[in-house]
Amino acid sequence: GESVGLHLPTLSVQEGDNSIINCAYSNSASDYFIWYKQESGKGPQFIIDIRSNMDKRQGQRVTVLLNKTVKHLSLQIAATQPGDSAVYFCAESGGSYIPTFGRGTSLIVHP
Amino acid sequence: EAQVTQNPRYLITVTGKKLTVTCSQNMNHEYMSWYRQDPGLGLRQIYYSMNVEVTDKGDVPEGYKVSRKEKRNFPLILESPSPNQTSLYFCASRGSTNEKLFFGSGTQLSVL
């Protein structure tokens, strides 16, 4: 079946550095992608999304890049802060409109 | 405040004792879904509902039931819980197709 995966299960960065979290997807029909942040003891929360007619979208300190040629999605966090420590999930949906989640990347920010 | 509310937050039960985890959303969302989250496996969908009286199996439906009698509520029922259903459960809802999901705070279930 189709799957959404992550390249790195854990990413450790220093406070103030930029973080890049990657995601590979295999469903070529996917046309909507979302990044979620899950802090310890909480449910996932929406960070940013992107549709397949775009290759880049920026939010506050976050940027999502979509490369449809290689089916790759990335989340960039600028000036990473301790409060950014969390598990980050990518999710994709296509024709079925049922989102599929990756397994998550744990981001650890060291002061 | 727009939110998805799950109850209870924590639940410890014994094998075979029927239980229900409630989920309610106040955003008039049509789509609702249940996920379980296990270490290393991410979020796996149990059941989902596109609208009232419409439910479908997700990736891991065995041992679970759901109902959607009202738009705002989507309870998860475990008729005869087993230890392999020990997990962290999340309810989520969404308005239009291909929009972000709103998640509840989670229910940590332990089946002894």
GROMACS .gro file of C-alpha atoms in nm, chain B:
model
  112
  112GLU     CA    1  -1.345   2.785   2.151
  113ALA     CA    2  -1.322   2.539   1.863
  114GLN     CA    3  -1.218   2.205   1.999
  115VAL     CA    4  -1.236   1.828   1.996
  116THR     CA    5  -1.309   1.686   2.338
  117GLN     CA    6  -1.225   1.332   2.438
  118ASN     CA    7  -1.309   1.154   2.760
  119PRO     CA    8  -1.169   1.005   2.968
  120ARG     CA    9  -0.811   1.128   2.955
  121TYR     CA   10  -0.679   0.815   3.125
  122LEU     CA   11  -0.845   0.475   3.158
  123ILE     CA   12  -0.728   0.152   3.315
  124THR     CA   13  -0.948  -0.151   3.266
  125VAL     CA   14  -0.935  -0.529   3.260
  126THR     CA   15  -0.960  -0.770   2.970
  127GLY     CA   16  -1.314  -0.822   2.848
  128LYS     CA   17  -1.479  -0.529   3.022
  129LYS     CA   18  -1.664  -0.319   2.766
  130LEU     CA   19  -1.570   0.046   2.749
  131THR     CA   20  -1.653   0.356   2.551
  132VAL     CA   21  -1.432   0.654   2.479
  133THR     CA   22  -1.633   0.960   2.391
  134CYS     CA   23  -1.544   1.224   2.134
  135SER     CA   24  -1.728   1.546   2.065
  136GLN     CA   25  -1.652   1.841   1.837
  137ASN     CA   26  -1.815   2.184   1.835
  138MET     CA   27  -1.711   2.293   1.484
  139ASN     CA   28  -1.995   2.133   1.287
  140HIS     CA   29  -1.740   1.914   1.111
  141GLU     CA   30  -1.862   1.638   0.885
  142TYR     CA   31  -1.551   1.420   0.899
  143MET     CA   32  -1.442   1.251   1.221
  144SER     CA   33  -1.183   0.984   1.282
  145TRP     CA   34  -1.018   0.771   1.548
  146TYR     CA   35  -0.646   0.694   1.562
  147ARG     CA   36  -0.428   0.492   1.787
  148GLN     CA   37  -0.068   0.587   1.851
  149ASP     CA   38   0.193   0.332   1.949
  150PRO     CA   39   0.568   0.383   1.989
  151GLY     CA   40   0.746   0.355   1.657
  152LEU     CA   41   0.424   0.309   1.462
  153GLY     CA   42   0.295   0.662   1.445
  154LEU     CA   43  -0.076   0.731   1.402
  155ARG     CA   44  -0.287   0.451   1.265
  156GLN     CA   45  -0.647   0.505   1.168
  157ILE     CA   46  -0.907   0.284   1.334
  158TYR     CA   47  -1.237   0.410   1.193
  159TYR     CA   48  -1.359   0.723   1.025
  160SER     CA   49  -1.690   0.884   0.944
  161MET     CA   50  -1.765   1.109   0.650
  162ASN     CA   51  -2.100   1.217   0.792
  163VAL     CA   52  -2.387   1.116   1.019
  164GLU     CA   53  -2.469   0.744   0.993
  165VAL     CA   54  -2.171   0.686   0.761
  166THR     CA   55  -1.872   0.501   0.907
  167ASP     CA   56  -1.584   0.312   0.746
  168LYS     CA   57  -1.295   0.099   0.857
  169GLY     CA   58  -0.950   0.242   0.870
  170ASP     CA   59  -0.625   0.051   0.880
  171VAL     CA   60  -0.668  -0.122   1.217
  172PRO     CA   61  -1.043  -0.167   1.288
  173GLU     CA   62  -1.033  -0.512   1.450
  174GLY     CA   63  -1.171  -0.510   1.806
  175TYR     CA   64  -1.332  -0.167   1.775
  176LYS     CA   65  -1.674  -0.028   1.695
  177VAL     CA   66  -1.794   0.325   1.633
  178SER     CA   67  -2.122   0.503   1.581
  179ARG     CA   68  -2.218   0.838   1.433
  180LYS     CA   69  -2.576   0.911   1.533
  181GLU     CA   70  -2.515   1.283   1.567
  182LYS     CA   71  -2.280   1.510   1.379
  183ARG     CA   72  -2.090   1.627   1.685
  184ASN     CA   73  -2.029   1.288   1.854
  185PHE     CA   74  -1.821   0.991   1.746
  186PRO     CA   75  -1.771   0.740   2.030
  187LEU     CA   76  -1.517   0.458   2.013
  188ILE     CA   77  -1.639   0.131   2.162
  189LEU     CA   78  -1.428  -0.163   2.273
  190GLU     CA   79  -1.672  -0.450   2.329
  191SER     CA   80  -1.413  -0.686   2.478
  192PRO     CA   81  -1.082  -0.506   2.531
  193SER     CA   82  -0.760  -0.702   2.516
  194PRO     CA   83  -0.407  -0.606   2.630
  195ASN     CA   84  -0.296  -0.541   2.270
  196GLN     CA   85  -0.541  -0.250   2.265
  197THR     CA   86  -0.335  -0.072   2.527
  198SER     CA   87  -0.248   0.246   2.345
  199LEU     CA   88  -0.289   0.622   2.317
  200TYR     CA   89  -0.605   0.709   2.128
  201PHE     CA   90  -0.687   1.029   1.944
  202CYS     CA   91  -1.010   1.155   1.797
  203ALA     CA   92  -0.992   1.408   1.515
  204SER     CA   93  -1.232   1.606   1.302
  205ARG     CA   94  -1.216   1.806   0.982
  206GLY     CA   95  -1.447   2.036   0.794
  207SER     CA   96  -1.402   2.027   0.420
  208THR     CA   97  -1.214   1.767   0.220
  209ASN     CA   98  -0.840   1.814   0.218
  210GLU     CA   99  -0.828   2.043   0.515
  211LYS     CA  100  -0.637   2.015   0.838
  212LEU     CA  101  -0.746   1.785   1.116
  213PHE     CA  102  -0.825   1.905   1.466
  214PHE     CA  103  -0.719   1.654   1.729
  215GLY     CA  104  -0.842   1.587   2.079
  216SER     CA  105  -0.602   1.569   2.373
  217GLY     CA  106  -0.588   1.192   2.369
  218THR     CA  107  -0.701   0.900   2.584
  219GLN     CA  108  -0.435   0.678   2.737
  220LEU     CA  109  -0.588   0.332   2.770
  221SER     CA  110  -0.433   0.044   2.961
  222VAL     CA  111  -0.593  -0.299   2.939
  223LEU     CA  112  -0.468  -0.538   3.206
   0.00000   0.00000   0.00000
